[in-house]
Each structure stands twice: as structure tokens, then as C-alpha cells.
């Protein structure tokens, strides 16, 4: 199967920007690429996105986890697995590590529940490479705050985002497929670090 590459990190870290740059660069060299963002990418996923991120009322942490999980299950079955089987390289703007960071670290859901849900939802599918864009929460929130209104996660306090950041850093410490990149550097520098990682790990056209 072709590579599955996830972009992770706090809001404002530059995931969407860097994913688009990588997609353009890979596509220009003839690589077939499918770019997807969570939650979303399917009819159900888009409904979950507007339910969870469109503002509105409170949702319990477990309901929130299950909704992100439902979106991911649809994305895996309908888009990711068929694309990988057809030889497309898949770029994901967030994946399972986001649930560990936000619902685990941020909301306090036990990691064992998250691991079990990951298995049901993704059936053991894991990214071949996770590019973790690391940025202090204050800086990420300042970047994200330029877009108003804030969504339900951006509106959480700094302590919530510090817990999210801790889970992300722990993930990078224990797993060679998770690469921590300094997202405070200029966009061009971050893009080059990403390109080095991708071209050194995968055989490309
Ligand atoms: N969530 C969850 O809780 N659990 C889950 O399982 C999943 C998700 C899958 C998705 O929101 C939310 O769902 C997210 C986690 C939660 N919480 N929040 N908030 P989203 O999809 O709407 O947004 P996001 O994923 O958080 O991404 P973002 O805020 O759009 O940030 P980004 O994609 O990392 O950054 P960007 O859009 O590329 O850049 C942000 C700004 O910074 C923009 O003006 C850029 O021009 C600028 N930028 C980018 N790079 C740089 C550099 N290097 N220097 C300076 N400025 C830069």
C-alpha cells in the first residue's frame, strides 16, 4: 500500500498550510495524492464537523469522542483505504493522535478507552509518518485568534491546550514514526524539513 502521512499539532501550527504545500510539490512530480481533513471528508464527517465545531451547546466528552470516532470510521472506510489500495499517497490533516491529545489530554478521557476506540474505528491502520508541528499553545492560539469566531476547541483555556501539547510531545518521544518539527520557524523552513522527512522515508516517482 502507498504511504499514509498525517499532520498533527495544535491549532494555528500550520498543518493546513504545510499539507497543501506538500500536496502541490508531490503532485508536481507525478505522485498521485489524496488530501483529507478531519473531521470531515464524507457526508457524515461533514455533518459531525458542523455539529462539533460550529459552536452551539455543550457536548459531553464521551459523546464528543464518539462523534470524532464516527467521522474517522467513515473516512477510513470510504476514502482512505480505497485510496491507499489504488496507489494514492494520502495526506491527512489530523488523525487518531488528535483524539489522544484533545479528548485524552484535554478532556481527560482514559487512554485505554482511546486505544480501544482506535482499534474499532481504524482497524489498526496507523500513519506511516506523522508530522507533528510543535508550537507553544499561546502562539498557536494567537495565530488562530486572527480568524473569528473561535471554535469550541479554540475557546478552551490555556491549561486545556497545555495538556493537549503535553500528549503530543509524549507521542513524539516514544515513536520513531512521529516526527516533531518546530512550527515557529518560517513557513518555507518548515516546508523544507517536511520535504526532507518525506523524501528520505518513501520511494517517490
Ligand atoms: N479535534 C479533536 O478534538 N479531536 C479529534 O479527534 C479531531 C479533531 C480529529 C479541528 O479544527 C478541531 O477539532 C481542532 C481539534 C479538534 N480543534 N480546534 N480548534 P479545524 O479543522 O477547524 O482546525 P485545526 O485543525 O485546529 O487547524 P487550524 O486552526 O486551521 O490550524 P492549522 O491548520 O494548524 O494552521 P493553518 O491554518 O495552516 O495556519 C494558521 C495561520 O497561521 C494562518 O494564518 C497561516 O498563514 C499562519 N501560519 C502558518 N504557518 C506559519 C508559520 N510558519 N509562521 C507564521 N504564521 C504561519
Coordinates of C-alpha atoms and ligand atoms in Angstrom, one line a residue:
X1 CA 0.0 0.0 0.0
X2 CA 1.1 3.6 -0.6
X3 CA 2.1 5.9 2.3
X4 CA -0.3 7.5 4.8
X5 CA 1.1 10.7 6.2
X6 CA -0.7 12.6 9.0
X7 CA -0.2 16.2 10.0
X8 CA -0.8 16.8 13.7
X9 CA -0.4 19.7 16.2
X10 CA -2.2 22.4 17.9
X11 CA -4.5 25.0 16.2
X12 CA -2.6 27.5 14.2
X13 CA 0.5 25.4 13.9
X14 CA 0.4 25.5 10.1
X15 CA -0.9 22.0 9.3
X16 CA -3.4 23.1 6.6
X17 CA -0.7 25.4 5.0
X18 CA 2.0 22.7 5.0
X19 CA -0.3 19.9 3.9
X20 CA -1.3 22.0 0.8
X21 CA 2.3 22.8 0.1
X22 CA 3.3 19.1 0.3
X23 CA 0.4 18.1 -1.9
X24 CA 1.4 20.6 -4.6
X25 CA 5.1 19.5 -4.5
X26 CA 4.3 15.8 -4.6
X27 CA 1.7 16.3 -7.3
X28 CA 4.1 18.3 -9.4
X29 CA 6.5 15.4 -9.5
X30 CA 3.7 13.0 -10.7
X31 CA 2.8 11.4 -7.4
X32 CA -1.0 10.8 -7.0
X33 CA -2.1 12.4 -3.8
X34 CA -5.4 12.5 -1.8
X35 CA -5.6 15.2 0.8
X36 CA -8.2 14.9 3.6
X37 CA -9.1 16.7 6.8
X38 CA -10.7 15.5 10.0
X39 CA -13.4 15.8 11.0
X40 CA -15.0 15.7 7.5
X41 CA -14.3 14.2 4.1
X42 CA -17.6 12.3 3.9
X43 CA -21.2 13.2 4.2
X44 CA -21.3 12.0 7.8
X45 CA -18.0 13.6 8.6
X46 CA -19.1 17.0 7.4
X47 CA -22.2 16.7 9.5
X48 CA -20.0 15.9 12.5
X49 CA -17.8 18.9 11.7
X50 CA -20.7 21.3 11.7
X51 CA -22.2 19.7 14.9
X52 CA -18.9 19.7 16.8
X53 CA -17.1 22.8 15.6
X54 CA -20.0 25.0 14.5
X55 CA -20.4 26.5 18.0
X56 CA -23.6 25.8 19.8
X57 CA -24.2 23.9 23.1
X58 CA -22.1 21.7 25.3
X59 CA -21.3 18.1 24.4
X60 CA -20.2 15.5 27.0
X61 CA -16.5 14.4 26.5
X62 CA -17.6 10.8 25.6
X63 CA -20.2 12.0 23.1
X64 CA -17.5 14.2 21.6
X65 CA -15.1 11.4 21.3
X66 CA -17.6 9.1 19.7
X67 CA -18.6 11.7 17.1
X68 CA -15.0 12.3 16.1
X69 CA -14.7 8.5 16.0
X70 CA -17.7 8.1 13.8
X71 CA -16.3 10.7 11.4
X72 CA -13.0 8.8 11.3
X73 CA -14.6 5.4 10.8
X74 CA -16.4 6.7 7.7
X75 CA -13.3 8.4 6.4
X76 CA -11.2 5.3 6.8
X77 CA -13.7 3.0 5.1
X78 CA -14.9 5.3 2.3
X79 CA -11.9 7.3 1.4
X80 CA -8.6 6.3 3.0
X81 CA -8.5 2.5 2.4
X82 CA -9.7 2.7 -1.2
X83 CA -7.2 5.4 -2.0
X84 CA -4.2 3.5 -0.4
X85 CA -5.3 0.4 -2.2
X86 CA -5.4 2.3 -5.5
X87 CA -1.8 3.5 -5.0
X88 CA -2.6 7.1 -3.9
X89 CA -0.4 8.7 -1.2
X90 CA -2.8 10.0 1.4
X91 CA -2.2 13.2 3.4
X92 CA -4.4 13.7 6.5
X93 CA -5.0 16.9 8.3
X94 CA -5.4 15.3 11.8
X95 CA -6.0 11.6 12.6
X96 CA -6.1 9.4 15.7
X97 CA -3.4 11.3 17.6
X98 CA -5.8 14.3 17.7
X99 CA -8.2 12.3 19.7
X100 CA -5.5 11.2 22.1
X101 CA -4.4 14.8 22.5
X102 CA -7.7 16.6 22.7
X103 CA -10.1 14.0 24.1
X104 CA -7.4 12.2 26.2
X105 CA -5.2 15.1 27.3
X106 CA -7.6 17.9 27.0
X107 CA -10.8 16.3 28.2
X108 CA -9.3 13.6 30.5
X109 CA -10.7 10.5 28.8
X110 CA -8.6 7.5 29.8
X111 CA -6.0 6.5 27.1
X112 CA -7.2 2.8 27.3
X113 CA -10.6 3.9 26.0
X114 CA -9.0 5.8 23.2
X115 CA -6.8 2.8 22.2
X116 CA -9.9 0.5 22.1
X117 CA -11.9 3.0 20.0
X118 CA -8.9 3.5 17.7
X119 CA -9.0 -0.2 17.0
X120 CA -12.7 -0.3 16.2
X121 CA -12.5 2.9 14.1
X122 CA -9.3 2.5 12.2
X123 CA -8.8 -1.3 12.5
X124 CA -5.2 -0.9 13.4
X125 CA -4.5 1.5 10.5
X126 CA -1.7 3.8 11.5
X127 CA 0.1 6.6 9.6
X128 CA 3.5 5.6 8.2
X129 CA 4.6 9.1 9.2
X130 CA 3.1 11.7 11.5
X131 CA 4.5 15.2 11.0
X132 CA 3.9 16.9 14.4
X133 CA 4.0 20.6 14.1
X134 CA 5.0 21.8 17.5
X135 CA 4.1 25.3 18.6
X136 CA 3.6 26.7 22.1
X137 CA -0.1 26.9 22.8
X138 CA -0.1 30.7 23.3
X139 CA 1.4 31.2 19.8
X140 CA -1.0 28.8 18.1
X141 CA -4.0 30.4 19.8
X142 CA -2.7 33.8 18.8
X143 CA -2.5 32.7 15.1
X144 CA -5.9 31.1 15.3
X145 CA -7.5 34.1 17.0
X146 CA -7.0 36.1 13.9
X147 CA -9.9 34.1 12.5
X148 CA -13.1 34.9 14.4
X149 CA -15.2 33.4 15.8
X150 CA -13.2 30.9 17.7
X151 CA -14.5 27.3 17.5
X152 CA -15.3 25.2 20.6
X153 CA -11.7 23.9 21.0
X154 CA -10.0 27.2 20.4
X155 CA -12.3 28.7 23.0
X156 CA -10.9 26.4 25.8
X157 CA -8.5 27.8 28.3
X158 CA -4.7 27.8 28.1
X159 CA -4.5 24.9 30.6
X160 CA -6.6 22.7 28.3
X161 CA -4.2 23.5 25.4
X162 CA -1.1 22.9 27.5
X163 CA -2.5 19.4 28.3
X164 CA -3.0 18.8 24.6
X165 CA 0.5 19.9 23.8
X166 CA 1.9 17.5 26.5
X167 CA 0.2 14.5 25.0
X168 CA 1.6 15.4 21.5
X169 CA 5.2 15.7 22.8
X170 CA 4.9 12.4 24.7
X171 CA 3.8 10.7 21.5
X172 CA 6.8 12.0 19.6
X173 CA 9.2 10.9 22.3
X174 CA 8.1 7.2 22.1
X175 CA 7.5 6.6 18.4
X176 CA 10.0 6.9 15.5
X177 CA 7.2 7.4 13.1
X178 CA 6.1 10.6 14.8
X179 CA 8.5 13.5 13.9
X180 CA 8.4 16.7 15.9
X181 CA 9.0 19.8 13.9
X182 CA 9.5 23.4 15.1
X183 CA 6.4 25.2 13.7
X184 CA 7.6 28.6 15.0
X185 CA 10.1 28.7 12.1
X186 CA 9.1 30.5 8.8
X187 CA 6.8 28.5 6.6
X188 CA 9.5 27.9 3.9
X189 CA 11.8 26.4 6.6
X190 CA 9.1 24.1 8.0
X191 CA 8.2 23.0 4.4
X192 CA 11.9 22.0 3.8
X193 CA 12.1 20.0 7.0
X194 CA 8.9 18.2 5.9
X195 CA 10.2 17.5 2.4
X196 CA 13.4 16.0 3.9
X197 CA 11.4 13.7 6.1
X198 CA 9.1 12.6 3.2
X199 CA 11.8 12.1 0.6
X200 CA 14.1 10.2 2.9
X201 CA 11.4 7.8 4.0
X202 CA 9.4 7.0 0.9
X203 CA 10.1 6.0 -2.6
X204 CA 8.5 8.6 -4.8
X205 CA 8.2 8.9 -8.7
Ligands
LIG1 N1 -10.3 17.6 17.1 C1 -10.5 16.9 18.2 O1 -10.7 17.4 19.3 N2 -10.4 15.5 18.2 C2 -10.2 14.8 17.0 O2 -10.1 13.6 17.0 C3 -10.0 15.6 15.8 C4 -10.1 17.0 15.9 C5 -9.8 15.0 14.5 C6 -10.5 20.8 14.1 O3 -10.5 22.1 13.8 C7 -10.7 20.8 15.7 O4 -11.2 19.5 16.0 C8 -9.4 21.0 16.4 C9 -9.1 19.7 17.1 C10 -10.4 19.1 17.1 N3 -9.6 22.0 17.4 N4 -9.6 23.1 17.3 N5 -9.6 24.2 17.3 P1 -10.1 22.7 12.4 O5 -10.0 21.7 11.4 O6 -11.1 23.8 12.2 O7 -8.7 23.4 12.7 P2 -7.3 22.9 13.2 O8 -7.2 21.5 12.8 O9 -7.1 23.2 14.6 O10 -6.4 23.8 12.3 P3 -6.2 25.3 12.2 O11 -6.6 26.1 13.4 O12 -6.8 25.8 10.9 O13 -4.6 25.4 12.2 P4 -3.5 24.8 11.2 O14 -4.2 24.1 10.1 O15 -2.5 24.1 12.0 O16 -2.8 26.2 10.7 P5 -3.0 27.0 9.3 O17 -4.5 27.1 9.0 O18 -2.2 26.4 8.3 O19 -2.4 28.3 9.7 C11 -3.0 29.2 10.7 C12 -2.5 30.6 10.5 O20 -1.1 30.7 10.8 C13 -2.6 31.1 9.0 O21 -2.9 32.5 9.1 C14 -1.2 30.8 8.4 O22 -0.9 31.7 7.4 C15 -0.3 31.1 9.6 N6 0.9 30.3 9.6 C16 1.1 29.1 9.1 N7 2.4 28.7 9.3 C17 3.0 29.8 9.8 C18 4.4 30.0 10.1 N8 5.3 29.0 10.0 N9 4.7 31.2 10.7 C19 3.8 32.1 10.8 N10 2.5 32.0 10.5 C20 2.1 30.8 10.0

